[in-house]
Short mmCIF file of C-alpha atoms in Angstrom, two decimals:
data_model
loop_
_atom_site.label_atom_id
_atom_site.label_comp_id
_atom_site.label_asym_id
_atom_site.label_seq_id
_atom_site.Cartn_x
_atom_site.Cartn_y
_atom_site.Cartn_z
CA MET A 1 -26.21 11.35 -6.85
CA SER A 2 -23.10 12.19 -9.09
CA ARG A 3 -21.99 9.77 -11.73
CA ARG A 4 -18.61 10.68 -13.11
CA ASN A 5 -17.55 8.49 -15.91
CA ASP A 6 -14.00 9.94 -16.50
CA PHE A 7 -12.48 7.69 -13.80
CA PRO A 8 -13.74 5.45 -10.84
CA SER A 9 -13.50 7.66 -7.46
CA MET A 10 -12.07 4.75 -5.55
CA LEU A 11 -9.03 4.98 -7.52
CA ILE A 12 -8.67 8.51 -8.09
CA PHE A 13 -6.13 9.25 -5.11
CA CYS A 14 -4.19 6.20 -5.99
CA ARG A 15 -4.02 7.17 -9.50
CA ARG A 16 -2.68 10.60 -8.58
CA ASN A 17 -0.02 9.22 -6.33
CA MET A 18 1.16 6.38 -8.50
CA THR A 19 1.45 9.40 -11.15
CA TYR A 20 3.58 11.05 -9.16
CA ALA A 21 5.39 8.04 -8.29
CA GLY A 22 6.01 7.46 -12.10
CA ILE A 23 4.64 3.93 -12.02
CA TRP A 24 1.12 4.42 -13.43
CA ARG A 25 1.04 2.21 -16.54
CA PHE A 26 -1.91 4.03 -18.31
CA ASN A 27 -2.22 7.32 -20.15
CA ILE A 28 -2.38 10.15 -18.00
CA SER A 29 -3.44 12.74 -20.70
CA LYS A 30 -4.79 12.90 -24.34
CA ILE A 31 -2.16 15.38 -25.15
CA PRO A 32 0.85 13.81 -26.60
CA MET A 33 3.46 16.11 -25.23
CA LEU A 34 2.35 15.81 -21.74
CA GLN A 35 1.92 11.82 -22.19
CA GLY A 36 5.59 12.13 -23.52
CA ILE A 37 7.11 14.11 -20.82
CA TYR A 38 5.30 11.63 -18.13
CA THR A 39 6.73 8.82 -20.20
CA ILE A 40 10.51 10.24 -19.89
CA TYR A 41 9.71 11.08 -16.05
CA SER A 42 8.46 7.28 -15.59
CA ILE A 43 11.55 6.06 -17.25
CA PHE A 44 13.81 8.29 -15.10
CA VAL A 45 12.34 6.84 -11.78
CA PHE A 46 12.24 3.14 -13.15
CA VAL A 47 16.32 3.67 -13.76
CA TYR A 48 17.13 6.15 -10.99
CA PHE A 49 15.49 4.27 -7.96
CA PRO A 50 17.78 1.06 -8.39
CA ILE A 51 20.80 2.98 -8.93
CA PHE A 52 20.15 4.68 -5.63
CA LEU A 53 19.47 1.68 -3.77
CA THR A 54 22.71 0.27 -5.01
CA SER A 55 24.53 3.41 -4.02
CA LEU A 56 22.86 3.34 -0.80
CA THR A 57 24.10 -0.08 -0.19
CA LEU A 58 27.49 0.50 -1.23
CA GLN A 59 28.11 3.26 0.88
CA PHE A 60 26.69 1.18 3.80
CA VAL A 61 29.39 -1.40 3.25
CA ILE A 62 32.16 1.24 2.88
CA MET A 63 31.02 3.10 5.96
CA MET A 64 30.76 -0.14 8.05
CA MET A 65 34.49 -1.11 6.94
CA CYS A 66 36.12 2.46 7.06
CA ASP A 67 34.12 5.07 9.13
CA GLU A 68 35.02 4.58 12.79
CA GLU A 69 32.48 7.48 13.57
CA PHE A 70 29.46 5.75 11.98
CA LYS A 71 30.35 2.28 13.41
CA ASN A 72 30.35 3.94 16.80
CA ALA A 73 26.88 5.51 16.21
CA PRO A 74 24.38 2.48 16.54
CA GLN A 75 21.65 5.04 16.12
CA ASN A 76 22.93 5.64 12.79
CA ILE A 77 23.30 1.88 11.83
CA PHE A 78 19.85 1.05 12.74
CA ARG A 79 18.51 3.66 10.92
CA THR A 80 20.23 3.01 7.76
CA ILE A 81 19.57 -0.64 7.97
CA THR A 82 15.87 0.07 8.39
CA LEU A 83 15.88 2.32 5.44
CA MET A 84 17.62 -0.06 2.97
CA ILE A 85 15.26 -2.88 4.23
CA THR A 86 12.27 -0.95 3.34
CA LEU A 87 13.61 0.71 0.29
CA TRP A 88 14.45 -2.60 -1.41
CA THR A 89 11.14 -4.11 -0.30
CA VAL A 90 9.65 -0.83 -2.10
CA GLU A 91 11.55 -1.75 -5.21
CA VAL A 92 10.37 -5.21 -5.39
CA LYS A 93 6.75 -4.09 -4.77
CA ALA A 94 7.11 -1.43 -7.34
CA LYS A 95 7.99 -3.81 -10.01
CA LEU A 96 5.28 -6.33 -8.78
CA SER A 97 2.80 -3.43 -9.10
CA GLN A 98 3.66 -2.79 -12.76
CA THR A 99 3.35 -6.44 -14.12
CA ARG A 100 0.42 -7.47 -16.57
CA MET A 101 -1.40 -9.17 -13.88
CA ILE A 102 -1.97 -6.04 -11.66
CA THR A 103 -2.40 -4.00 -14.69
CA ARG A 104 -5.11 -6.13 -15.81
CA ILE A 105 -6.67 -6.09 -12.33
CA ILE A 106 -6.80 -2.16 -12.37
CA SER A 107 -8.37 -2.13 -15.90
CA TYR A 108 -10.93 -4.56 -14.49
CA ILE A 109 -11.81 -2.39 -11.48
CA VAL A 110 -11.97 0.54 -14.11
CA ASP A 111 -14.67 -1.33 -16.18
CA GLU A 112 -16.30 -2.81 -13.13
CA GLU A 113 -16.75 0.65 -11.36
CA LYS A 114 -18.24 2.26 -14.47
CA LYS A 115 -20.75 -0.43 -14.67
CA ILE A 116 -21.59 0.29 -11.08
CA ARG A 117 -22.03 3.89 -11.51
CA GLU A 118 -24.56 3.17 -14.32
CA CYS A 119 -26.85 1.00 -11.97
CA LEU A 120 -30.16 2.37 -11.37
CA ASP A 121 -30.36 0.73 -8.03
CA ASN A 122 -29.93 3.56 -5.44
CA ASP A 123 -29.19 1.25 -2.32
CA VAL A 124 -26.17 -0.17 -4.62
CA LEU A 125 -25.11 3.11 -5.45
CA TRP A 126 -24.88 4.25 -1.84
CA CYS A 127 -22.81 0.91 -0.96
CA TYR A 128 -20.43 1.81 -3.43
CA ASN A 129 -20.06 5.44 -2.57
CA ARG A 130 -19.46 4.60 0.88
CA GLN A 131 -16.72 2.07 0.09
CA ALA A 132 -15.32 4.43 -2.40
CA MET A 133 -15.27 7.03 0.51
CA PHE A 134 -13.55 4.86 3.13
CA CYS A 135 -11.12 3.74 0.46
CA ARG A 136 -10.22 7.48 -0.30
CA LYS A 137 -10.07 8.31 3.48
CA SER A 138 -7.83 5.05 3.93
CA ASN A 139 -5.53 6.27 1.13
CA PHE A 140 -5.33 9.74 2.46
CA ILE A 141 -4.24 8.70 6.02
CA LEU A 142 -1.51 6.48 4.46
CA PHE A 143 -0.21 8.74 2.14
CA SER A 144 -0.31 11.46 4.96
CA VAL A 145 1.60 9.37 7.36
CA THR A 146 4.29 8.30 4.36
CA MET A 147 4.80 12.10 3.70
CA THR A 148 5.21 12.98 7.45
CA VAL A 149 7.89 10.46 7.58
CA ALA A 150 9.69 12.04 4.72
CA VAL A 151 9.33 15.52 5.92
CA ALA A 152 10.46 14.26 9.34
CA MET A 153 13.65 12.94 7.61
CA ILE A 154 14.42 15.93 5.61
CA LEU A 155 13.88 18.32 8.47
CA GLY A 156 15.47 16.26 10.94
CA ASN A 157 18.69 16.19 8.76
CA VAL A 158 18.63 19.73 7.88
CA ILE A 159 18.72 20.84 11.40
CA GLN A 160 21.28 18.08 12.56
CA ARG A 161 23.55 19.49 9.49
CA ARG A 162 23.22 23.07 10.60
CA GLN A 163 24.00 22.16 14.23
CA ILE A 164 27.06 20.65 13.12
CA ASP A 165 28.00 23.61 11.01
CA ILE A 166 27.42 25.83 14.26
CA HIS A 167 29.71 23.39 16.40
CA ASN A 168 32.44 23.53 13.74
CA ALA A 169 32.43 26.87 13.63
CA ILE A 170 32.48 27.79 17.45
CA HIS A 171 35.17 24.87 18.45
CA ASN A 172 37.07 25.00 15.11
CA ASP A 173 36.28 21.41 14.70
CA SER A 174 35.81 18.89 11.68
CA MET A 175 32.79 16.91 12.74
CA THR A 176 31.44 14.89 9.92
CA LYS A 177 28.20 15.93 8.40
CA HIS A 178 25.82 13.19 7.00
CA PHE A 179 23.09 13.35 4.50
CA THR A 180 19.63 11.72 5.06
CA TYR A 181 20.60 9.05 2.79
CA GLU A 182 24.44 8.15 2.76
CA LEU A 183 25.13 7.46 -1.06
CA TYR A 184 28.28 6.29 -2.93
CA TYR A 185 28.73 9.20 -5.31
CA ALA A 186 31.65 7.72 -7.29
CA GLY A 187 33.63 10.89 -6.98
CA LEU A 188 30.44 13.39 -8.01
CA ASP A 189 31.04 14.56 -4.36
CA GLN A 190 34.24 16.17 -5.53
CA ILE A 191 32.67 17.84 -8.20
CA LEU A 192 29.34 19.09 -7.09
CA SER A 193 28.61 21.68 -4.40
CA GLU A 194 27.49 20.35 -1.07
CA ASN A 195 24.25 22.28 -1.27
CA LEU A 196 23.32 20.69 -4.70
CA LEU A 197 24.13 17.22 -3.08
CA GLU A 198 21.93 17.85 -0.39
CA ILE A 199 19.08 19.20 -2.61
CA MET A 200 19.63 15.72 -4.81
CA ASN A 201 19.06 13.80 -1.48
CA ASP A 202 16.14 15.62 -0.43
CA VAL A 203 14.74 14.85 -3.85
CA SER A 204 15.62 11.21 -3.34
CA VAL A 205 13.71 11.07 -0.37
CA LEU A 206 10.54 12.36 -1.74
CA ILE A 207 10.74 10.12 -4.71
CA ALA A 208 11.19 7.05 -2.37
CA ALA A 209 8.18 8.39 -0.27
CA ALA A 210 5.95 8.49 -3.27
CA LEU A 211 6.88 5.02 -4.18
CA VAL A 212 6.42 3.81 -0.50
CA SER A 213 2.92 5.17 -0.46
CA SER A 214 2.15 4.01 -3.86
CA THR A 215 2.79 0.51 -3.69
CA GLN A 216 0.79 0.40 -0.64
CA LEU A 217 -1.98 2.38 -1.85
CA ILE A 218 -2.64 0.09 -5.02
CA PHE A 219 -3.06 -3.05 -3.18
CA ILE A 220 -5.07 -1.32 -0.40
CA SER A 221 -7.44 -0.06 -2.90
CA CYS A 222 -7.63 -3.25 -4.86
CA ILE A 223 -8.69 -5.16 -1.42
CA ILE A 224 -11.22 -2.65 -0.69
CA PHE A 225 -12.89 -3.13 -3.94
CA SER A 226 -13.24 -6.65 -3.17
CA THR A 227 -14.97 -6.00 -0.27
CA SER A 228 -17.13 -3.51 -2.22
CA LEU A 229 -18.19 -6.13 -4.87
CA LEU A 230 -19.03 -8.54 -1.86
CA LYS A 231 -21.09 -6.16 -0.15
CA ILE A 232 -22.99 -5.04 -3.18
CA MET A 233 -23.76 -8.63 -3.81
CA GLN A 234 -25.35 -8.68 -0.34
CA VAL A 235 -27.59 -5.73 -1.20
CA LYS A 236 -28.87 -7.66 -4.13
CA PHE A 237 -29.43 -10.96 -2.31
CA ARG A 238 -31.52 -8.94 0.25
CA LYS A 239 -33.52 -7.34 -2.59
CA MET A 240 -33.90 -10.26 -4.72
CA LYS A 241 -38.07 -10.04 -4.78
CA SER A 242 -37.69 -6.52 -6.28
CA TYR A 243 -35.71 -7.55 -9.04
CA GLY A 244 -38.93 -9.41 -10.88
CA ASP A 245 -38.24 -13.08 -11.97
CA TYR A 246 -36.32 -15.21 -9.43
CA ILE A 247 -34.81 -17.38 -12.16
CA ILE A 248 -33.17 -14.85 -14.07
CA THR A 249 -32.21 -12.83 -10.90
CA LEU A 250 -30.58 -15.83 -9.26
CA THR A 251 -28.79 -16.91 -12.64
CA GLU A 252 -27.26 -13.52 -12.85
CA LEU A 253 -26.32 -13.27 -9.19
CA ILE A 254 -24.54 -16.93 -9.74
CA THR A 255 -22.57 -15.54 -12.48
CA GLU A 256 -21.70 -12.34 -10.65
CA HIS A 257 -20.70 -14.33 -7.61
CA GLN A 258 -18.55 -16.52 -9.96
CA ASN A 259 -16.89 -13.10 -10.96
CA VAL A 260 -16.17 -12.00 -7.75
CA ILE A 261 -14.45 -15.25 -6.73
CA SER A 262 -12.47 -15.05 -10.02
CA PHE A 263 -11.34 -11.58 -9.31
CA VAL A 264 -10.26 -12.35 -5.33
CA GLY A 265 -8.64 -15.31 -6.82
CA LYS A 266 -6.52 -13.16 -9.38
CA LEU A 267 -6.10 -10.52 -6.66
CA ASN A 268 -4.52 -13.36 -4.08
CA ASP A 269 -2.30 -14.72 -6.95
CA ALA A 270 -0.86 -11.21 -7.58
CA MET A 271 -0.52 -10.18 -4.06
CA LYS A 272 0.18 -13.39 -1.61
CA HIS A 273 4.06 -12.95 -2.17
CA ILE A 274 3.59 -9.37 -1.68
CA ILE A 275 1.81 -9.96 1.49
CA LEU A 276 4.56 -12.68 2.47
CA LEU A 277 7.12 -10.26 2.17
CA GLU A 278 5.03 -7.40 4.25
CA TYR A 279 4.48 -10.16 6.96
CA LEU A 280 8.39 -11.15 7.16
CA LEU A 281 9.91 -7.79 7.06
CA HIS A 282 7.53 -5.75 8.81
CA SER A 283 8.22 -7.13 12.08
CA LEU A 284 11.98 -6.66 11.63
CA ASN A 285 11.42 -3.08 10.39
CA VAL A 286 9.14 -2.24 13.44
CA ALA A 287 11.80 -3.90 15.88
CA SER A 288 14.70 -1.87 13.97
CA VAL A 289 13.00 1.43 14.10
CA SER A 290 11.75 0.60 17.97
CA LEU A 291 15.71 -0.29 18.68
CA GLN A 292 16.72 3.16 17.11
CA PHE A 293 14.10 5.20 18.99
CA ILE A 294 15.53 3.70 22.16
CA LYS A 295 19.12 4.37 21.24
CA SER A 296 18.28 8.14 20.37
CA GLU A 297 20.09 10.47 22.31
CA HIS A 298 18.59 13.85 21.02
CA ASN A 299 15.08 15.00 20.46
CA ILE A 300 15.73 15.97 16.87
CA SER A 301 16.92 12.17 16.14
CA MET A 302 13.85 10.86 17.86
CA ALA A 303 11.37 12.42 15.10
CA PHE A 304 11.95 10.12 12.23
CA PRO A 305 11.84 6.69 14.49
CA VAL A 306 8.58 8.02 16.00
CA CYS A 307 6.98 8.83 12.57
CA TYR A 308 8.41 5.87 10.97
CA PHE A 309 7.05 3.52 13.71
CA GLY A 310 3.66 5.32 13.02
CA LEU A 311 3.66 4.60 9.22
CA LEU A 312 4.68 0.77 9.88
CA VAL A 313 1.55 0.30 12.74
CA VAL A 314 -0.51 2.19 9.79
CA GLN A 315 0.47 -0.03 6.98
CA THR A 316 0.27 -3.35 9.17
CA PHE A 317 -3.34 -2.80 10.45
CA LEU A 318 -5.02 -1.27 7.18
CA LEU A 319 -3.62 -4.40 5.21
CA GLY A 320 -4.61 -6.90 7.90
CA TRP A 321 -8.03 -5.18 8.69
CA ASN A 322 -8.97 -4.77 4.87
CA ALA A 323 -7.82 -8.42 4.09
CA ASN A 324 -9.77 -9.62 6.98
CA GLU A 325 -12.83 -7.69 5.75
CA VAL A 326 -12.88 -9.86 2.35
CA LYS A 327 -13.14 -13.10 4.61
CA VAL A 328 -15.59 -11.51 6.83
CA GLN A 329 -17.81 -10.05 3.78
CA SER A 330 -17.78 -13.20 1.98
CA LEU A 331 -19.21 -15.25 4.82
CA ALA A 332 -21.75 -12.61 5.67
CA MET A 333 -23.33 -13.03 2.06
CA ALA A 334 -24.96 -16.18 3.25
CA ASP A 335 -26.61 -13.92 6.08
CA ALA A 336 -27.87 -11.49 3.49
CA PHE A 337 -29.33 -14.50 1.59
CA TRP A 338 -31.08 -15.76 4.53
CA GLU A 339 -32.73 -11.86 5.04
CA SER A 340 -34.35 -12.27 1.64
CA GLN A 341 -37.58 -13.96 0.69
CA TRP A 342 -35.90 -17.36 -0.15
CA TYR A 343 -38.79 -19.19 0.92
CA GLU A 344 -41.24 -17.75 -1.89
CA PRO A 345 -39.79 -18.82 -4.98
CA ASN A 346 -40.56 -22.26 -6.87
CA TYR A 347 -38.66 -25.56 -6.78
CA LYS A 348 -36.18 -24.73 -9.56
CA ALA A 349 -35.24 -21.15 -7.98
CA LYS A 350 -34.68 -22.85 -4.81
CA GLN A 351 -32.20 -25.24 -6.25
CA LEU A 352 -30.23 -22.57 -7.68
CA MET A 353 -30.34 -20.70 -4.15
CA LEU A 354 -28.78 -24.03 -2.66
CA VAL A 355 -25.91 -23.88 -5.32
CA LEU A 356 -25.21 -20.34 -4.10
CA LEU A 357 -25.36 -21.17 -0.61
CA MET A 358 -23.07 -24.05 -0.68
CA ARG A 359 -20.32 -22.13 -2.36
CA MET A 360 -20.74 -19.56 0.35
CA GLN A 361 -19.83 -21.69 2.82
CA ARG A 362 -16.29 -21.23 1.62
CA PRO A 363 -14.66 -18.07 2.56
CA LEU A 364 -12.65 -15.85 -0.09
CA VAL A 365 -9.39 -15.07 1.74
CA LEU A 366 -6.03 -13.28 0.65
CA THR A 367 -3.29 -15.58 1.75
CA ILE A 368 0.28 -14.84 3.40
CA GLY A 369 2.22 -16.57 0.47
CA PRO A 370 1.43 -20.22 0.43
CA PHE A 371 0.42 -20.10 3.88
CA ASP A 372 -2.71 -18.91 6.15
CA ALA A 373 -4.97 -16.35 5.42
CA MET A 374 -3.90 -12.64 6.19
CA THR A 375 -6.21 -11.10 9.14
CA ILE A 376 -6.04 -8.85 11.95
CA GLN A 377 -4.52 -11.66 14.00
CA SER A 378 -1.63 -11.79 11.19
CA SER A 379 -1.27 -8.14 12.20
CA LEU A 380 -1.07 -8.66 15.88
CA THR A 381 1.53 -11.36 15.21
CA ILE A 382 3.70 -9.09 13.57
CA MET A 383 3.60 -6.51 16.56
CA LYS A 384 4.39 -9.43 18.92
CA ALA A 385 7.14 -10.68 16.86
CA SER A 386 8.72 -7.08 16.88
CA TYR A 387 8.44 -6.88 20.52
CA SER A 388 10.35 -10.20 20.91
CA TYR A 389 12.96 -9.08 18.28
CA VAL A 390 13.28 -5.66 20.52
CA THR A 391 13.66 -7.79 23.83
CA VAL A 392 16.40 -9.92 22.18
CA MET A 393 18.46 -7.02 20.71
CA ILE A 394 18.54 -4.98 23.85
#
């Protein structure tokens, strides 16, 4: 079985995507020049994206006030509102993902996975690698869907702009062409060529897509790692007898269990406000993009809402499923404990077992802000709320 110590496999995909998005806060290379280039790129993204969002918001306000053609096209309004809600949410999540608390959690995962890879227990290694594979697949699906949305946006806009060029040439008309993102250029659009503005706009789409996937991947990966720790502990509970002295083994397991509880608690503190933000805005986003799909009149304009709806569904249920797994697996540890030879140890060892069993009765959860736990039922509630919003808006 391969034991790579250069970087934990569970975070490889996430690390690459965060590096591409410019929000990875660790060194990416031992070569000073490459590290310096990446630092400059990271600073560029850090400064550029808030300016980009401010420009998008200003232009939306201007067009709502002055552009009659834009105001009379509900699909454009819904599309822009959906994008603004999503991107401002991403900006908040991107800043939160770079806080000291999150970087400490990532460092902890790196250290713990190295310890797991050095473990001699093949069952533990098999359990870890299975979870790492699931994490990579989840990350790949989320990244692929996100980039599909970005490509659909770019291609859809390019096709629409070319159709407008053809229409204007044939009918000697002056129909206005819109970019993927309608931005306030502060006079730059009078200086720069239209093709250059279009390239800048497409680059903005790709940067936004990278940030969308990165901010989601890091939190999903941390949740899956929590589940991995719980499943590994279940393996160790079932095999207590094979580890030798019960007292020593149980003492180590109690310490390990406390570390898992502490990690999930810190992860919840770092994520609960993000989960609350997701919970509040995902239903509005799903409703908005569904309405945009309903109002679309052309096949080309339907590509983005269909792809974006798929992305929102994948994000919602991936988050709900993995958050629910933390709760389920924390309770399943008691079942794993029961499957061990718990009746064989002496009285002192059984006392330690009782301490573990009592603590296992309290599930570990990731909460929606200060409210209830995030579960699959919460994801279903988001979709039900979205349906209600759509019926009201129609």
